[in-house]
PDB file of C-alpha atoms and ligand atoms in Angstrom:
ATOM      1  CA  MET G 561     -11.441 -27.473  12.336  1.00 91.00           C
ATOM      2  CA  GLN G 562      -8.048 -25.981  11.695  1.00 95.00           C
ATOM      3  CA  GLN G 563      -5.016 -25.665  13.950  1.00 98.00           C
ATOM      4  CA  PHE G 564      -4.221 -21.967  14.477  1.00 98.00           C
ATOM      5  CA  ALA G 565      -1.104 -20.265  15.821  1.00 98.00           C
ATOM      6  CA  TYR G 566       0.351 -16.765  15.637  1.00 98.00           C
ATOM      7  CA  LYS G 567       3.551 -14.924  16.473  1.00 98.00           C
ATOM      8  CA  SER G 568       3.980 -11.170  16.789  1.00 98.00           C
ATOM      9  CA  TYR G 569       6.951  -9.472  15.241  1.00 97.00           C
ATOM     10  CA  ARG G 570       8.649  -6.077  15.648  1.00 97.00           C
ATOM     11  CA  ARG G 571      11.303  -4.980  13.198  1.00 95.00           C
ATOM     12  CA  PRO G 572      13.122  -1.662  13.146  1.00 95.00           C
ATOM     13  CA  LEU G 573      12.878   0.037   9.780  1.00 93.00           C
ATOM     14  CA  HIS G 574      16.277   0.394   8.071  1.00 90.00           C
ATOM     15  CA  THR G 575      15.406   4.003   7.231  1.00 83.00           C
ATOM     16  CA  SER G 576      12.637   5.572   9.243  1.00 83.00           C
ATOM     17  CA  LEU G 577       9.763   6.997   7.254  1.00 81.00           C
ATOM     18  CA  ARG G 578       8.313  10.487   7.479  1.00 76.00           C
ATOM     19  CA  THR G 579       4.551  10.304   7.757  1.00 75.00           C
ATOM     20  CA  ALA G 580       1.765  12.758   8.569  1.00 70.00           C
ATOM     21  CA  HIS G 581       1.971  11.378  12.066  1.00 75.00           C
ATOM     22  CA  GLY G 582       5.684  11.792  12.705  1.00 81.00           C
ATOM     23  CA  ARG G 583       8.526   9.396  12.187  1.00 88.00           C
ATOM     24  CA  TRP G 584       7.713   5.759  11.649  1.00 89.00           C
ATOM     25  CA  ARG G 585      10.640   3.742  13.010  1.00 93.00           C
ATOM     26  CA  GLU G 586       9.476   0.152  13.405  1.00 95.00           C
ATOM     27  CA  ARG G 587       7.066  -2.229  11.875  1.00 96.00           C
ATOM     28  CA  GLU G 588       4.956  -4.302  14.144  1.00 97.00           C
ATOM     29  CA  GLY G 589       2.776  -7.078  12.955  1.00 98.00           C
ATOM     30  CA  ILE G 590       1.671 -10.714  13.387  1.00 98.00           C
ATOM     31  CA  ILE G 591       2.306 -13.808  11.388  1.00 98.00           C
ATOM     32  CA  VAL G 592      -0.455 -16.367  11.432  1.00 98.00           C
ATOM     33  CA  ARG G 593      -0.204 -20.062  10.771  1.00 98.00           C
ATOM     34  CA  LEU G 594      -3.136 -22.348   9.814  1.00 98.00           C
ATOM     35  CA  GLU G 595      -2.919 -26.107   9.423  1.00 97.00           C
ATOM     36  CA  ASP G 596      -5.901 -28.020   8.077  1.00 95.00           C
ATOM     37  CA  GLU G 597      -6.888 -31.656   8.776  1.00 93.00           C
ATOM     38  CA  SER G 598      -4.863 -32.894   5.800  1.00 94.00           C
ATOM     39  CA  GLY G 599      -1.676 -31.322   7.213  1.00 95.00           C
ATOM     40  CA  ARG G 600      -1.578 -28.479   4.693  1.00 95.00           C
ATOM     41  CA  VAL G 601       0.095 -25.453   6.274  1.00 96.00           C
ATOM     42  CA  GLY G 602      -0.393 -21.817   5.303  1.00 97.00           C
ATOM     43  CA  PHE G 603       0.957 -18.513   6.565  1.00 98.00           C
ATOM     44  CA  GLY G 604      -0.341 -15.023   6.437  1.00 98.00           C
ATOM     45  CA  GLU G 605       0.701 -11.557   7.562  1.00 98.00           C
ATOM     46  CA  ILE G 606      -1.243  -9.002   9.649  1.00 98.00           C
ATOM     47  CA  ALA G 607       0.429  -5.675   9.087  1.00 98.00           C
ATOM     48  CA  PRO G 608      -1.774  -2.862  10.540  1.00 98.00           C
ATOM     49  CA  ILE G 609      -1.229   0.888  10.219  1.00 96.00           C
ATOM     50  CA  PRO G 610      -3.550   2.221  12.932  1.00 95.00           C
ATOM     51  CA  TRP G 611      -2.803   5.855  12.235  1.00 92.00           C
ATOM     52  CA  PHE G 612      -3.869   5.210   8.646  1.00 92.00           C
ATOM     53  CA  GLY G 613      -7.256   3.929   9.833  1.00 94.00           C
ATOM     54  CA  THR G 614      -6.818   0.165  10.348  1.00 97.00           C
ATOM     55  CA  GLU G 615      -7.399  -1.930  13.418  1.00 98.00           C
ATOM     56  CA  THR G 616      -4.615  -1.702  15.999  1.00 98.00           C
ATOM     57  CA  LEU G 617      -2.071  -4.448  16.658  1.00 98.00           C
ATOM     58  CA  VAL G 618      -3.615  -4.967  20.145  1.00 98.00           C
ATOM     59  CA  GLU G 619      -7.056  -5.516  18.575  1.00 98.00           C
ATOM     60  CA  ALA G 620      -5.603  -7.908  16.046  1.00 98.00           C
ATOM     61  CA  GLU G 621      -3.766  -9.862  18.742  1.00 98.00           C
ATOM     62  CA  GLU G 622      -6.921 -10.049  20.852  1.00 98.00           C
ATOM     63  CA  LEU G 623      -8.755 -11.563  17.957  1.00 97.00           C
ATOM     64  CA  CYS G 624      -5.956 -14.099  17.423  1.00 98.00           C
ATOM     65  CA  ARG G 625      -6.058 -15.018  21.115  1.00 97.00           C
ATOM     66  CA  LYS G 626      -9.816 -15.592  20.841  1.00 96.00           C
ATOM     67  CA  PHE G 627      -9.316 -18.093  17.954  1.00 96.00           C
ATOM     68  CA  GLY G 628      -7.375 -20.369  20.297  1.00 95.00           C
ATOM     69  CA  ASP G 629      -5.242 -23.146  18.884  1.00 96.00           C
ATOM     70  CA  LYS G 630      -8.200 -24.823  17.118  1.00 97.00           C
ATOM     71  CA  VAL G 631     -10.509 -22.709  15.040  1.00 97.00           C
ATOM     72  CA  GLU G 632     -13.685 -23.466  13.063  1.00 95.00           C
ATOM     73  CA  ALA G 633     -13.782 -22.218   9.465  1.00 94.00           C
ATOM     74  CA  ALA G 634     -16.986 -20.271  10.289  1.00 95.00           C
ATOM     75  CA  MET G 635     -15.088 -18.287  12.856  1.00 96.00           C
ATOM     76  CA  LEU G 636     -12.401 -17.389  10.296  1.00 96.00           C
ATOM     77  CA  ASP G 637     -15.100 -16.453   7.779  1.00 96.00           C
ATOM     78  CA  ASN G 638     -16.908 -14.137  10.249  1.00 96.00           C
ATOM     79  CA  VAL G 639     -14.138 -11.703  11.148  1.00 98.00           C
ATOM     80  CA  PRO G 640     -15.742  -8.251  11.102  1.00 97.00           C
ATOM     81  CA  GLU G 641     -15.035  -6.143   8.079  1.00 96.00           C
ATOM     82  CA  ARG G 642     -13.176  -3.384   9.942  1.00 96.00           C
ATOM     83  CA  PHE G 643     -10.376  -5.935  10.619  1.00 98.00           C
ATOM     84  CA  GLY G 644      -9.083  -5.546   7.068  1.00 98.00           C
ATOM     85  CA  CYS G 645      -5.554  -6.596   8.003  1.00 98.00           C
ATOM     86  CA  VAL G 646      -6.600  -9.718   9.815  1.00 98.00           C
ATOM     87  CA  ARG G 647      -8.931 -10.668   6.993  1.00 98.00           C
ATOM     88  CA  PHE G 648      -6.074 -10.217   4.477  1.00 98.00           C
ATOM     89  CA  ALA G 649      -3.756 -12.474   6.493  1.00 98.00           C
ATOM     90  CA  LEU G 650      -6.354 -15.270   7.173  1.00 98.00           C
ATOM     91  CA  ALA G 651      -7.256 -15.391   3.482  1.00 98.00           C
ATOM     92  CA  GLN G 652      -3.547 -15.539   2.627  1.00 97.00           C
ATOM     93  CA  ALA G 653      -2.985 -18.372   5.073  1.00 97.00           C
ATOM     94  CA  ARG G 654      -5.982 -20.314   3.731  1.00 96.00           C
ATOM     95  CA  GLY G 655      -5.082 -19.706   0.099  1.00 90.00           C
ATOM     96  CA  PRO G 656      -2.653 -21.389  -2.239  1.00 83.00           C
ATOM     97  CA  GLN G 657       0.985 -21.216  -0.971  1.00 77.00           C
ATOM     98  CA  ASP G 658       2.768 -22.659  -3.935  1.00 68.00           C
ATOM     99  CA  GLY G 659       3.536 -19.374  -5.578  1.00 68.00           C
ATOM    100  CA  SER G 660       2.996 -20.605  -9.094  1.00 75.00           C
ATOM    101  CA  ALA G 661       4.767 -18.537 -11.700  1.00 80.00           C
ATOM    102  CA  ALA G 662       3.439 -15.000 -12.210  1.00 85.00           C
ATOM    103  CA  PRO G 663       3.732 -14.273 -15.903  1.00 87.00           C
ATOM    104  CA  ASN G 664       3.428 -10.411 -16.039  1.00 93.00           C
ATOM    105  CA  ARG G 665       5.767  -7.559 -15.487  1.00 96.00           C
ATOM    106  CA  LEU G 666       4.826  -4.136 -14.111  1.00 97.00           C
ATOM    107  CA  PRO G 667       6.844  -0.964 -13.672  1.00 97.00           C
ATOM    108  CA  VAL G 668       7.518   0.194 -10.112  1.00 97.00           C
ATOM    109  CA  ALA G 669       7.195   3.806  -9.064  1.00 97.00           C
ATOM    110  CA  ALA G 670      10.208   5.243  -7.207  1.00 95.00           C
ATOM    111  CA  LEU G 671       9.519   7.396  -4.162  1.00 92.00           C
ATOM    112  CA  LEU G 672      10.840  10.940  -4.134  1.00 93.00           C
ATOM    113  CA  PRO G 673      11.107  12.610  -0.739  1.00 89.00           C
ATOM    114  CA  ALA G 674       9.453  15.951   0.025  1.00 88.00           C
ATOM    115  CA  GLY G 675      11.503  19.059  -0.533  1.00 90.00           C
ATOM    116  CA  HIS G 676      14.490  19.922  -2.690  1.00 91.00           C
ATOM    117  CA  GLU G 677      16.138  16.562  -2.024  1.00 93.00           C
ATOM    118  CA  ALA G 678      13.745  15.106  -4.539  1.00 95.00           C
ATOM    119  CA  VAL G 679      15.610  16.557  -7.516  1.00 95.00           C
ATOM    120  CA  SER G 680      18.917  14.774  -6.763  1.00 95.00           C
ATOM    121  CA  ILE G 681      17.130  11.571  -5.804  1.00 95.00           C
ATOM    122  CA  LEU G 682      15.248  11.721  -9.129  1.00 96.00           C
ATOM    123  CA  LYS G 683      18.433  11.858 -11.081  1.00 96.00           C
ATOM    124  CA  GLY G 684      19.765   8.746  -9.303  1.00 95.00           C
ATOM    125  CA  LYS G 685      16.526   6.865  -9.754  1.00 95.00           C
ATOM    126  CA  LEU G 686      16.497   7.706 -13.544  1.00 96.00           C
ATOM    127  CA  GLU G 687      20.026   6.371 -13.822  1.00 96.00           C
ATOM    128  CA  ALA G 688      18.800   3.115 -12.093  1.00 95.00           C
ATOM    129  CA  GLY G 689      16.103   2.809 -14.825  1.00 96.00           C
ATOM    130  CA  PHE G 690      12.992   3.983 -13.020  1.00 96.00           C
ATOM    131  CA  LEU G 691      10.393   5.666 -15.203  1.00 95.00           C
ATOM    132  CA  ALA G 692       7.510   6.273 -12.760  1.00 97.00           C
ATOM    133  CA  PHE G 693       7.934   8.490  -9.758  1.00 97.00           C
ATOM    134  CA  LYS G 694       5.880   9.528  -6.750  1.00 96.00           C
ATOM    135  CA  TRP G 695       6.764  12.820  -5.064  1.00 96.00           C
ATOM    136  CA  LYS G 696       5.561  13.755  -1.605  1.00 92.00           C
ATOM    137  CA  VAL G 697       4.067  17.225  -1.546  1.00 94.00           C
ATOM    138  CA  GLY G 698       2.032  19.240   0.962  1.00 93.00           C
ATOM    139  CA  VAL G 699       4.933  19.327   3.360  1.00 91.00           C
ATOM    140  CA  GLY G 700       6.371  22.855   2.591  1.00 92.00           C
ATOM    141  CA  ALA G 701       4.674  26.038   1.420  1.00 95.00           C
ATOM    142  CA  VAL G 702       2.774  25.760  -1.904  1.00 96.00           C
ATOM    143  CA  ASP G 703       4.838  28.473  -3.546  1.00 96.00           C
ATOM    144  CA  ASP G 704       8.152  26.771  -2.639  1.00 96.00           C
ATOM    145  CA  GLU G 705       6.923  23.385  -3.785  1.00 96.00           C
ATOM    146  CA  LEU G 706       5.618  24.745  -7.065  1.00 97.00           C
ATOM    147  CA  VAL G 707       9.119  26.027  -7.822  1.00 97.00           C
ATOM    148  CA  LEU G 708      10.540  22.593  -7.035  1.00 97.00           C
ATOM    149  CA  PHE G 709       7.845  20.960  -9.109  1.00 97.00           C
ATOM    150  CA  ASP G 710       9.172  22.861 -12.190  1.00 96.00           C
ATOM    151  CA  ASP G 711      12.697  21.835 -11.280  1.00 96.00           C
ATOM    152  CA  LEU G 712      11.634  18.167 -11.147  1.00 97.00           C
ATOM    153  CA  LEU G 713       9.643  18.382 -14.394  1.00 96.00           C
ATOM    154  CA  ALA G 714      12.699  19.901 -16.088  1.00 96.00           C
ATOM    155  CA  GLU G 715      14.683  16.700 -15.224  1.00 95.00           C
ATOM    156  CA  LEU G 716      11.924  14.316 -16.228  1.00 96.00           C
ATOM    157  CA  PRO G 717      12.363  12.572 -19.638  1.00 95.00           C
ATOM    158  CA  ALA G 718       9.347  12.716 -21.977  1.00 92.00           C
ATOM    159  CA  HIS G 719       8.413   9.060 -21.461  1.00 91.00           C
ATOM    160  CA  ALA G 720       8.528   9.236 -17.599  1.00 94.00           C
ATOM    161  CA  LYS G 721       5.514   9.849 -15.348  1.00 90.00           C
ATOM    162  CA  LEU G 722       5.236  11.777 -12.134  1.00 97.00           C
ATOM    163  CA  ARG G 723       2.590  11.253  -9.455  1.00 97.00           C
ATOM    164  CA  LEU G 724       2.075  13.614  -6.548  1.00 97.00           C
ATOM    165  CA  ASP G 725       0.991  12.596  -3.057  1.00 96.00           C
ATOM    166  CA  ALA G 726      -0.315  15.338  -0.816  1.00 96.00           C
ATOM    167  CA  ASN G 727      -1.462  12.941   1.934  1.00 93.00           C
ATOM    168  CA  GLY G 728      -4.554  15.052   2.454  1.00 95.00           C
ATOM    169  CA  ALA G 729      -2.433  18.052   3.543  1.00 94.00           C
ATOM    170  CA  TRP G 730      -3.994  20.773   1.362  1.00 97.00           C
ATOM    171  CA  ASN G 731      -7.055  22.855   1.852  1.00 97.00           C
ATOM    172  CA  HIS G 732      -9.440  23.517  -1.002  1.00 97.00           C
ATOM    173  CA  ARG G 733      -7.585  26.732  -2.097  1.00 97.00           C
ATOM    174  CA  GLN G 734      -4.103  25.096  -2.064  1.00 98.00           C
ATOM    175  CA  ALA G 735      -5.379  22.074  -3.880  1.00 98.00           C
ATOM    176  CA  ALA G 736      -6.994  24.201  -6.520  1.00 98.00           C
ATOM    177  CA  ARG G 737      -3.750  26.061  -7.195  1.00 97.00           C
ATOM    178  CA  TRP G 738      -1.888  22.778  -7.624  1.00 98.00           C
ATOM    179  CA  LEU G 739      -4.515  21.209  -9.815  1.00 98.00           C
ATOM    180  CA  GLU G 740      -4.529  24.210 -12.005  1.00 97.00           C
ATOM    181  CA  ARG G 741      -0.728  24.098 -12.348  1.00 96.00           C
ATOM    182  CA  CYS G 742      -0.793  20.333 -13.117  1.00 96.00           C
ATOM    183  CA  ALA G 743      -3.352  20.669 -15.911  1.00 91.00           C
ATOM    184  CA  ASP G 744      -0.935  20.895 -18.840  1.00 88.00           C
ATOM    185  CA  ARG G 745       1.980  18.961 -17.210  1.00 93.00           C
ATOM    186  CA  PRO G 746       2.989  15.320 -17.326  1.00 93.00           C
ATOM    187  CA  VAL G 747       1.343  14.357 -14.060  1.00 97.00           C
ATOM    188  CA  GLU G 748      -0.115  10.852 -13.928  1.00 97.00           C
ATOM    189  CA  PHE G 749      -2.341  11.690 -10.928  1.00 98.00           C
ATOM    190  CA  ILE G 750      -2.486  13.436  -7.555  1.00 98.00           C
ATOM    191  CA  GLU G 751      -3.071  11.334  -4.503  1.00 98.00           C
ATOM    192  CA  GLN G 752      -5.363  12.471  -1.731  1.00 97.00           C
ATOM    193  CA  PRO G 753      -5.212  16.273  -2.319  1.00 98.00           C
ATOM    194  CA  VAL G 754      -7.324  16.947   0.792  1.00 98.00           C
ATOM    195  CA  ALA G 755      -8.227  15.026   3.912  1.00 97.00           C
ATOM    196  CA  PRO G 756     -10.636  12.096   3.693  1.00 97.00           C
ATOM    197  CA  ALA G 757     -13.322  13.947   5.662  1.00 97.00           C
ATOM    198  CA  GLU G 758     -13.546  16.574   2.850  1.00 97.00           C
ATOM    199  CA  GLU G 759     -15.701  14.432   0.628  1.00 98.00           C
ATOM    200  CA  ASP G 760     -17.484  17.140  -1.191  1.00 98.00           C
ATOM    201  CA  THR G 761     -14.236  18.967  -1.892  1.00 98.00           C
ATOM    202  CA  LEU G 762     -12.676  15.769  -3.283  1.00 98.00           C
ATOM    203  CA  LEU G 763     -15.615  15.178  -5.594  1.00 98.00           C
ATOM    204  CA  GLY G 764     -15.686  18.828  -6.612  1.00 98.00           C
ATOM    205  CA  LEU G 765     -12.000  18.986  -7.413  1.00 98.00           C
ATOM    206  CA  ALA G 766     -12.166  15.827  -9.442  1.00 98.00           C
ATOM    207  CA  GLU G 767     -14.926  17.431 -11.452  1.00 97.00           C
ATOM    208  CA  ASP G 768     -13.424  20.879 -11.858  1.00 97.00           C
ATOM    209  CA  PHE G 769      -9.949  19.992 -13.045  1.00 97.00           C
ATOM    210  CA  PRO G 770      -8.633  17.765 -15.804  1.00 96.00           C
ATOM    211  CA  VAL G 771      -5.865  16.090 -13.829  1.00 97.00           C
ATOM    212  CA  LEU G 772      -6.659  12.633 -12.447  1.00 98.00           C
ATOM    213  CA  LEU G 773      -7.097  12.373  -8.716  1.00 98.00           C
ATOM    214  CA  ALA G 774      -6.512   9.251  -6.602  1.00 98.00           C
ATOM    215  CA  LEU G 775      -7.979   8.418  -3.192  1.00 98.00           C
ATOM    216  CA  ASP G 776      -5.563   6.764  -0.724  1.00 97.00           C
ATOM    217  CA  GLU G 777      -6.323   7.664   2.980  1.00 96.00           C
ATOM    218  CA  SER G 778     -10.030   7.706   2.005  1.00 98.00           C
ATOM    219  CA  VAL G 779     -10.011   4.042   0.943  1.00 98.00           C
ATOM    220  CA  VAL G 780      -8.162   2.012   3.572  1.00 97.00           C
ATOM    221  CA  ARG G 781     -10.483  -1.012   3.223  1.00 97.00           C
ATOM    222  CA  LEU G 782     -12.217  -2.370   0.181  1.00 98.00           C
ATOM    223  CA  ALA G 783     -15.621  -1.431   1.574  1.00 97.00           C
ATOM    224  CA  GLU G 784     -14.556   2.258   1.494  1.00 98.00           C
ATOM    225  CA  ALA G 785     -13.471   2.026  -2.090  1.00 98.00           C
ATOM    226  CA  ARG G 786     -16.825   0.458  -2.948  1.00 98.00           C
ATOM    227  CA  ARG G 787     -18.570   3.314  -1.189  1.00 98.00           C
ATOM    228  CA  TRP G 788     -16.628   5.948  -3.135  1.00 98.00           C
ATOM    229  CA  GLN G 789     -17.310   4.111  -6.329  1.00 98.00           C
ATOM    230  CA  GLY G 790     -21.069   4.286  -5.443  1.00 98.00           C
ATOM    231  CA  LEU G 791     -20.629   8.089  -4.941  1.00 97.00           C
ATOM    232  CA  GLY G 792     -19.473   8.268  -8.526  1.00 97.00           C
ATOM    233  CA  TRP G 793     -15.812   8.924  -7.849  1.00 98.00           C
ATOM    234  CA  PRO G 794     -14.281   9.483 -11.320  1.00 97.00           C
ATOM    235  CA  GLY G 795     -10.661   8.915 -10.316  1.00 98.00           C
ATOM    236  CA  LEU G 796      -8.244   6.238  -9.098  1.00 98.00           C
ATOM    237  CA  PHE G 797      -8.065   4.165  -5.985  1.00 98.00           C
ATOM    238  CA  VAL G 798      -4.717   3.619  -4.282  1.00 98.00           C
ATOM    239  CA  ILE G 799      -5.177   0.221  -2.614  1.00 98.00           C
ATOM    240  CA  LYS G 800      -2.805  -1.217  -0.029  1.00 98.00           C
ATOM    241  CA  PRO G 801      -3.961  -4.801  -0.261  1.00 98.00           C
ATOM    242  CA  ALA G 802      -2.517  -5.748   3.161  1.00 98.00           C
ATOM    243  CA  LEU G 803      -5.000  -3.307   4.743  1.00 98.00           C
ATOM    244  CA  ALA G 804      -7.925  -3.824   2.487  1.00 98.00           C
ATOM    245  CA  GLY G 805      -9.120  -7.331   3.216  1.00 98.00           C
ATOM    246  CA  PRO G 806      -8.872 -10.677   1.345  1.00 98.00           C
ATOM    247  CA  LEU G 807      -6.949 -10.413  -1.949  1.00 96.00           C
ATOM    248  CA  ALA G 808      -9.584 -12.473  -3.714  1.00 95.00           C
ATOM    249  CA  GLU G 809     -12.270  -9.923  -2.828  1.00 97.00           C
ATOM    250  CA  LEU G 810     -10.111  -7.100  -4.189  1.00 97.00           C
ATOM    251  CA  THR G 811      -9.439  -8.996  -7.387  1.00 96.00           C
ATOM    252  CA  GLU G 812     -13.112  -9.732  -7.821  1.00 97.00           C
ATOM    253  CA  TRP G 813     -14.049  -6.044  -7.264  1.00 98.00           C
ATOM    254  CA  ILE G 814     -11.532  -4.792  -9.821  1.00 98.00           C
ATOM    255  CA  SER G 815     -12.439  -7.357 -12.503  1.00 96.00           C
ATOM    256  CA  SER G 816     -16.192  -6.833 -12.067  1.00 97.00           C
ATOM    257  CA  THR G 817     -16.177  -3.046 -11.844  1.00 97.00           C
ATOM    258  CA  LYS G 818     -13.077  -2.183 -13.902  1.00 96.00           C
ATOM    259  CA  ALA G 819     -11.954   0.121 -11.088  1.00 98.00           C
ATOM    260  CA  ASP G 820      -8.705   1.954 -11.939  1.00 98.00           C
ATOM    261  CA  VAL G 821      -6.398   0.971  -9.176  1.00 98.00           C
ATOM    262  CA  VAL G 822      -2.844   1.623  -7.997  1.00 98.00           C
ATOM    263  CA  ILE G 823      -1.454  -1.273  -5.913  1.00 98.00           C
ATOM    264  CA  SER G 824       0.699  -0.033  -3.056  1.00 97.00           C
ATOM    265  CA  SER G 825       2.762  -1.292  -0.208  1.00 96.00           C
ATOM    266  CA  ALA G 826       1.871  -0.936   3.459  1.00 96.00           C
ATOM    267  CA  ILE G 827       5.459  -1.641   4.499  1.00 95.00           C
ATOM    268  CA  GLU G 828       4.595  -5.286   5.056  1.00 96.00           C
ATOM    269  CA  THR G 829       7.343  -7.959   5.169  1.00 96.00           C
ATOM    270  CA  VAL G 830       8.210 -10.318   2.348  1.00 96.00           C
ATOM    271  CA  LEU G 831       5.355 -12.633   3.425  1.00 97.00           C
ATOM    272  CA  GLY G 832       2.480 -10.202   2.782  1.00 97.00           C
ATOM    273  CA  ARG G 833       4.272  -8.550  -0.159  1.00 96.00           C
ATOM    274  CA  SER G 834       4.895 -11.812  -2.042  1.00 95.00           C
ATOM    275  CA  ALA G 835       1.147 -12.591  -2.006  1.00 95.00           C
ATOM    276  CA  ILE G 836       0.295  -9.083  -3.231  1.00 96.00           C
ATOM    277  CA  LEU G 837       2.890  -9.116  -5.969  1.00 95.00           C
ATOM    278  CA  HIS G 838       1.753 -12.550  -6.999  1.00 95.00           C
ATOM    279  CA  ALA G 839      -1.795 -11.305  -7.449  1.00 95.00           C
ATOM    280  CA  ALA G 840      -0.663  -8.152  -9.187  1.00 95.00           C
ATOM    281  CA  LEU G 841       1.669 -10.013 -11.622  1.00 95.00           C
ATOM    282  CA  SER G 842      -0.693 -12.877 -12.274  1.00 92.00           C
ATOM    283  CA  GLY G 843      -3.887 -11.157 -13.131  1.00 83.00           C
ATOM    284  CA  THR G 844      -5.133  -7.855 -14.404  1.00 81.00           C
ATOM    285  CA  LEU G 845      -5.465  -5.906 -11.236  1.00 91.00           C
ATOM    286  CA  THR G 846      -3.700  -2.904 -12.676  1.00 95.00           C
ATOM    287  CA  GLN G 847      -1.520  -1.710 -15.559  1.00 95.00           C
ATOM    288  CA  ARG G 848      -0.166   1.149 -13.481  1.00 97.00           C
ATOM    289  CA  ALA G 849       3.284   1.291 -11.874  1.00 97.00           C
ATOM    290  CA  LEU G 850       3.300  -0.469  -8.485  1.00 97.00           C
ATOM    291  CA  GLY G 851       3.723   1.575  -5.369  1.00 96.00           C
ATOM    292  CA  PHE G 852       6.388  -0.663  -3.941  1.00 91.00           C
ATOM    293  CA  GLY G 853       9.764   0.499  -2.796  1.00 76.00           C
ATOM    294  CA  PRO G 854      12.982  -1.371  -3.271  1.00 67.00           C
ATOM    295  CA  GLY G 855      11.969  -3.783  -0.582  1.00 68.00           C
ATOM    296  CA  ALA G 856      15.029  -3.110   1.638  1.00 82.00           C
ATOM    297  CA  VAL G 857      12.883  -1.551   4.413  1.00 89.00           C
ATOM    298  CA  PHE G 858      14.213  -3.736   7.183  1.00 93.00           C
ATOM    299  CA  GLY G 859      17.838  -4.107   6.063  1.00 92.00           C
ATOM    300  CA  ASP G 860      17.507  -7.919   6.591  1.00 92.00           C
ATOM    301  CA  ARG G 861      17.130 -10.154   3.630  1.00 92.00           C
ATOM    302  CA  ARG G 862      14.924 -12.634   5.468  1.00 93.00           C
ATOM    303  CA  TRP G 863      12.278  -9.962   6.142  1.00 95.00           C
ATOM    304  CA  ASP G 864      12.828  -7.916   3.009  1.00 94.00           C
ATOM    305  CA  GLY G 865      12.902 -10.693   0.425  1.00 94.00           C
ATOM    306  CA  PRO G 866      14.123 -10.030  -3.109  1.00 93.00           C
ATOM    307  CA  VAL G 867      15.144  -6.517  -3.989  1.00 91.00           C
ATOM    308  CA  ILE G 868      12.655  -4.766  -6.326  1.00 93.00           C
ATOM    309  CA  GLY G 869      14.010  -2.734  -9.195  1.00 94.00           C
ATOM    310  CA  PRO G 870      12.377  -0.508 -11.804  1.00 96.00           C
ATOM    311  CA  VAL G 871      10.356  -3.477 -13.104  1.00 96.00           C
ATOM    312  CA  ALA G 872       8.661  -6.011 -10.940  1.00 96.00           C
ATOM    313  CA  ASP G 873       8.505  -9.577 -12.286  1.00 95.00           C
ATOM    314  CA  ALA G 874       8.359 -13.146 -10.920  1.00 93.00           C
ATOM    315  CA  SER G 875      11.868 -12.798  -9.454  1.00 93.00           C
ATOM    316  CA  CYS G 876      10.470 -10.286  -6.863  1.00 93.00           C
ATOM    317  CA  ILE G 877       8.210 -12.901  -5.365  1.00 93.00           C
ATOM    318  CA  ALA G 878       9.648 -15.133  -2.605  1.00 93.00           C
ATOM    319  CA  VAL G 879       8.379 -18.696  -2.703  1.00 88.00           C
ATOM    320  CA  ASN G 880       6.714 -19.665   0.529  1.00 88.00           C
ATOM    321  CA  PRO G 881       8.554 -17.183   2.807  1.00 94.00           C
ATOM    322  CA  GLY G 882       6.257 -17.859   5.792  1.00 95.00           C
ATOM    323  CA  GLU G 883       8.052 -20.979   7.114  1.00 94.00           C
ATOM    324  CA  GLU G 884      11.434 -19.125   7.324  1.00 93.00           C
ATOM    325  CA  LEU G 885       9.951 -16.141   9.148  1.00 96.00           C
ATOM    326  CA  TRP G 886       8.044 -18.462  11.489  1.00 97.00           C
ATOM    327  CA  ILE G 887      11.225 -20.205  12.452  1.00 95.00           C
ATOM    328  CA  ALA G 888      13.094 -16.824  12.752  1.00 93.00           C
ATOM    329  CA  LEU G 889      10.538 -15.811  15.349  1.00 94.00           C
ATOM    330  CA  ASN G 890      11.257 -18.674  17.709  1.00 83.00           C
TER     331      ASN G 890
HETATM  332 MG1   MG R 952      -0.575   8.042  -0.427  1.00 97.05          MG
END
């Protein structure tokens, strides 16, 4: 039997984010606290993105309410798979909290906005030392964006890498035009060229063109990544661990199947992010640049944690940030 408690949070985003579903202005989530019989306390973060395909905040809260203030381990073990965010948080709260030193370093990909703004932002990010970039495409007309694409590539040093993210916005014909154009250019991969429902198109594109493709919206939870792997998906998986389920399950899947994975943020707070970065920098989840922004999404150091630069290392991981956030929510 464990003592269970939770608190909901709602934080405005310092800069609202443009998404396929309009402007995202605030982050809502839940912090959970578990205390076992020996008095060991752990915290975890539930950070859903319902429009991305996760459970809703209301559903997560309902589940937390059902747990009550005393909960059996079996009940925590048996949360249904579709509650990927709740499962991530419970595993985090039950796992080690000490934040033992993470020995590795990984580059971080800087985000370039859609449209012509990308070129000036790229110059600034290069000056700041970034060498991996992700550009949002599929927002304007293909012809216009292909011109911008050449402008961006002209600024890109030989050792830098560009990834494109279409967020499923293209149709087959538009995707084919882009993939053709990317074939002989320094593109690391293209994320979600067409919508998740277009499974045959995704598999066909991956087969027909040499550029690597990555699934993102298609693989919200680990179970979906496993299913695509079973279909013979030859490309990458963009995984937002905060949505995918327990970190240990993700780690196990990657190490046992050698899946090629990009680890990415779900705009979680320092609590969820520290656990994810700890796993990414301790093990061998990925060698690819992390999809984590600078970390200043809330404009509040307590919630943002350490600022992340062009290279993520142990200094980006907050040690036991749960307690401070828990108190801040009183
Ligand atoms: Mg994406």
